[in-house]
GROMACS .gro file of C-alpha atoms in nm:
model
  155
    1MET     CA    1  11.075   9.496   7.162
    2PRO     CA    2  10.989   9.669   7.429
    3ILE     CA    3  10.669   9.870   7.308
    4ASN     CA    4  10.732  10.192   7.480
    5LYS     CA    5  11.155  10.223   7.614
    6GLU     CA    6  11.065  10.571   7.866
    7LEU     CA    7  10.859  10.394   8.012
    8LEU     CA    8  11.064  10.071   8.026
    9GLU     CA    9  11.284  10.217   8.224
   10LEU     CA   10  11.056  10.405   8.389
   11SER     CA   11  10.985  10.074   8.574
   12ILE     CA   12  11.283   9.959   8.600
   13LYS     CA   13  11.367  10.270   8.837
   14GLU     CA   14  11.010  10.154   9.023
   15CYS     CA   15  11.154   9.822   9.078
   16TYR     CA   16  11.476   9.930   9.133
   17SER     CA   17  11.352  10.119   9.417
   18ASN     CA   18  11.163   9.884   9.493
   19PHE     CA   19  11.416   9.689   9.573
   20LEU     CA   20  11.607   9.923   9.768
   21ASP     CA   21  11.340   9.957   9.977
   22TYR     CA   22  11.322   9.616  10.079
   23LEU     CA   23  11.624   9.539  10.190
   24ARG     CA   24  11.606   9.837  10.463
   25LEU     CA   25  11.337   9.626  10.526
   26VAL     CA   26  11.528   9.334  10.599
   27ASN     CA   27  11.815   9.557  10.715
   28SER     CA   28  11.570   9.742  11.004
   29PHE     CA   29  11.402   9.331  11.078
   30ILE     CA   30  11.754   9.216  11.219
   31LYS     CA   31  11.861   9.505  11.393
   32SER     CA   32  11.473   9.425  11.497
   33SER     CA   33  11.496   9.047  11.577
   34LEU     CA   34  11.883   9.164  11.776
   35SER     CA   35  11.637   9.383  11.984
   36PHE     CA   36  11.381   9.127  12.051
   37TRP     CA   37  11.662   8.904  12.161
   38GLU     CA   38  11.805   9.177  12.453
   39GLY     CA   39  11.440   9.157  12.548
   40GLU     CA   40  11.351   9.573  12.393
   41LEU     CA   41  11.095   9.480  12.135
   42GLU     CA   42  10.783   9.230  12.199
   43TRP     CA   43  10.682   8.922  12.005
   44ASP     CA   44  10.400   9.112  11.856
   45ASP     CA   45  10.687   9.384  11.693
   46ILE     CA   46  10.863   9.105  11.500
   47GLU     CA   47  10.551   8.931  11.361
   48LYS     CA   48  10.417   9.275  11.180
   49ILE     CA   49  10.749   9.300  11.092
   50GLU     CA   50  10.808   8.962  10.981
   51ALA     CA   51  10.376   9.034  10.836
   52LYS     CA   52  10.437   9.371  10.631
   53SER     CA   53  10.753   9.146  10.414
   54ASN     CA   54  10.504   8.921  10.355
   55ASN     CA   55  10.297   9.164  10.183
   56TYR     CA   56  10.606   9.364  10.006
   57TYR     CA   57  10.727   9.037   9.861
   58CYS     CA   58  10.346   8.952   9.716
   59LYS     CA   59  10.277   9.301   9.614
   60HIS     CA   60  10.661   9.311   9.468
   61LEU     CA   61  10.637   8.996   9.248
   62LEU     CA   62  10.288   9.144   9.136
   63ASP     CA   63  10.426   9.406   9.054
   64LEU     CA   64  10.738   9.282   8.846
   65GLU     CA   65  10.506   9.080   8.675
   66TRP     CA   66  10.257   9.320   8.564
   67HIS     CA   67  10.579   9.532   8.467
   68CYS     CA   68  10.742   9.270   8.255
   69THR     CA   69  10.385   9.234   8.127
   70LYS     CA   70  10.282   9.577   7.954
   71ASN     CA   71  10.665   9.633   7.840
   72THR     CA   72  10.748   9.299   7.713
   73PRO     CA   73  11.138   9.384   7.773
   74SER     CA   74  11.448   9.297   7.613
   75ASN     CA   75  11.651   8.974   7.725
   76THR     CA   76  11.842   9.228   7.864
   77LYS     CA   77  11.638   9.399   8.083
   78LEU     CA   78  11.380   9.095   8.129
   79ARG     CA   79  11.799   8.956   8.291
   80PHE     CA   80  11.682   9.245   8.522
   81PHE     CA   81  11.404   9.172   8.656
   82LEU     CA   82  11.495   8.811   8.649
   83ALA     CA   83  11.793   8.887   8.888
   84VAL     CA   84  11.545   9.171   9.144
   85LEU     CA   85  11.314   8.905   9.095
   86LEU     CA   86  11.532   8.620   9.216
   87SER     CA   87  11.702   8.871   9.471
   88ILE     CA   88  11.316   8.923   9.611
   89LYS     CA   89  11.303   8.594   9.747
   90ASP     CA   90  11.595   8.545   9.867
   91LEU     CA   91  11.488   8.853  10.085
   92GLU     CA   92  11.130   8.723  10.214
   93ARG     CA   93  11.384   8.369  10.256
   94CYS     CA   94  11.654   8.525  10.468
   95CYS     CA   95  11.358   8.776  10.667
   96ASP     CA   96  11.123   8.376  10.724
   97TYR     CA   97  11.459   8.315  10.910
   98LEU     CA   98  11.541   8.579  11.132
   99TYR     CA   99  11.180   8.540  11.220
  100SER     CA  100  11.265   8.130  11.319
  101ILE     CA  101  11.565   8.237  11.499
  102SER     CA  102  11.364   8.507  11.721
  103LYS     CA  103  11.123   8.242  11.778
  104ILE     CA  104  11.364   7.991  11.870
  105ALA     CA  105  11.354   8.353  12.186
  106LEU     CA  106  11.091   8.284  12.316
  107GLN     CA  107  11.119   7.883  12.384
  108ASP     CA  108  11.473   7.974  12.555
  109GLU     CA  109  11.336   7.978  12.924
  110GLU     CA  110  11.643   7.944  13.119
  111LYS     CA  111  11.811   8.182  12.851
  112LYS     CA  112  12.102   7.969  12.806
  113LEU     CA  113  12.060   8.034  12.411
  114LYS     CA  114  12.060   8.459  12.478
  115ASP     CA  115  12.417   8.417  12.628
  116ILE     CA  116  12.509   8.168  12.330
  117VAL     CA  117  12.333   8.449  12.036
  118LEU     CA  118  12.420   8.774  12.171
  119ASN     CA  119  12.717   8.732  12.212
  120SER     CA  120  12.806   8.529  11.884
  121GLU     CA  121  12.948   8.740  11.567
  122LEU     CA  122  12.598   8.651  11.485
  123TRP     CA  123  12.467   9.013  11.450
  124LYS     CA  124  12.695   9.205  11.322
  125LEU     CA  125  12.809   8.992  11.031
  126ILE     CA  126  12.516   9.009  10.916
  127LEU     CA  127  12.413   9.327  10.929
  128SER     CA  128  12.833   9.439  10.745
  129TYR     CA  129  12.654   9.198  10.489
  130PHE     CA  130  12.315   9.337  10.416
  131GLN     CA  131  12.454   9.711  10.456
  132ASN     CA  132  12.702   9.699  10.205
  133ILE     CA  133  12.484   9.500   9.986
  134TYR     CA  134  12.269   9.822  10.003
  135PHE     CA  135  12.517  10.068  10.023
  136LEU     CA  136  12.742   9.900   9.681
  137PHE     CA  137  12.311   9.844   9.457
  138ARG     CA  138  12.213  10.232   9.605
  139ASP     CA  139  12.531  10.367   9.501
  140SER     CA  140  12.596  10.135   9.174
  141GLU     CA  141  12.182  10.188   9.048
  142GLY     CA  142  12.194   9.803   9.054
  143LYS     CA  143  12.482   9.720   8.817
  144ILE     CA  144  12.683   9.576   9.010
  145HIS     CA  145  12.972   9.344   8.888
  146GLN     CA  146  13.103   8.966   9.010
  147GLU     CA  147  13.392   9.065   9.148
  148VAL     CA  148  13.246   9.362   9.379
  149PHE     CA  149  13.049   9.069   9.501
  150GLN     CA  150  13.357   8.876   9.589
  151LYS     CA  151  13.521   9.202   9.734
  152ILE     CA  152  13.229   9.170  10.019
  153LEU     CA  153  13.249   8.831  10.087
  154VAL     CA  154  13.589   8.768  10.193
  155GLU     CA  155  13.587   9.076  10.335
   0.00000   0.00000   0.00000
């Protein structure tokens, strides 16, 4: 049982808000990665976003650990913290992939891959997927049913 129910709810709101901020960062990283492929951003910009993502990830892991330690949440609330933890880990992995995809552009001296990547549906699909997830989380206060996720995947 939590030591202080009100503090636990505040912790949940803070973690949830931080998770939405991280979703926004990933969405920005997707757009920046596309801009890099289009030649509108420099490599230093991509490295800064990747470093920001890594810092954000580490900070929020520590925050989640702190909130769980200080609040001793019940099973239901602990599941929320675990879900946020796993989701943040997946978002950080997405940022690592975007970084790697951008790094490939540096090695594409003949610009053969550039045409393929920029003319694919990749960017549109990734942005659409992340924006849908963000809007669902933003509008549902973190309580999303499995049917809603299945609906996104079908679209």
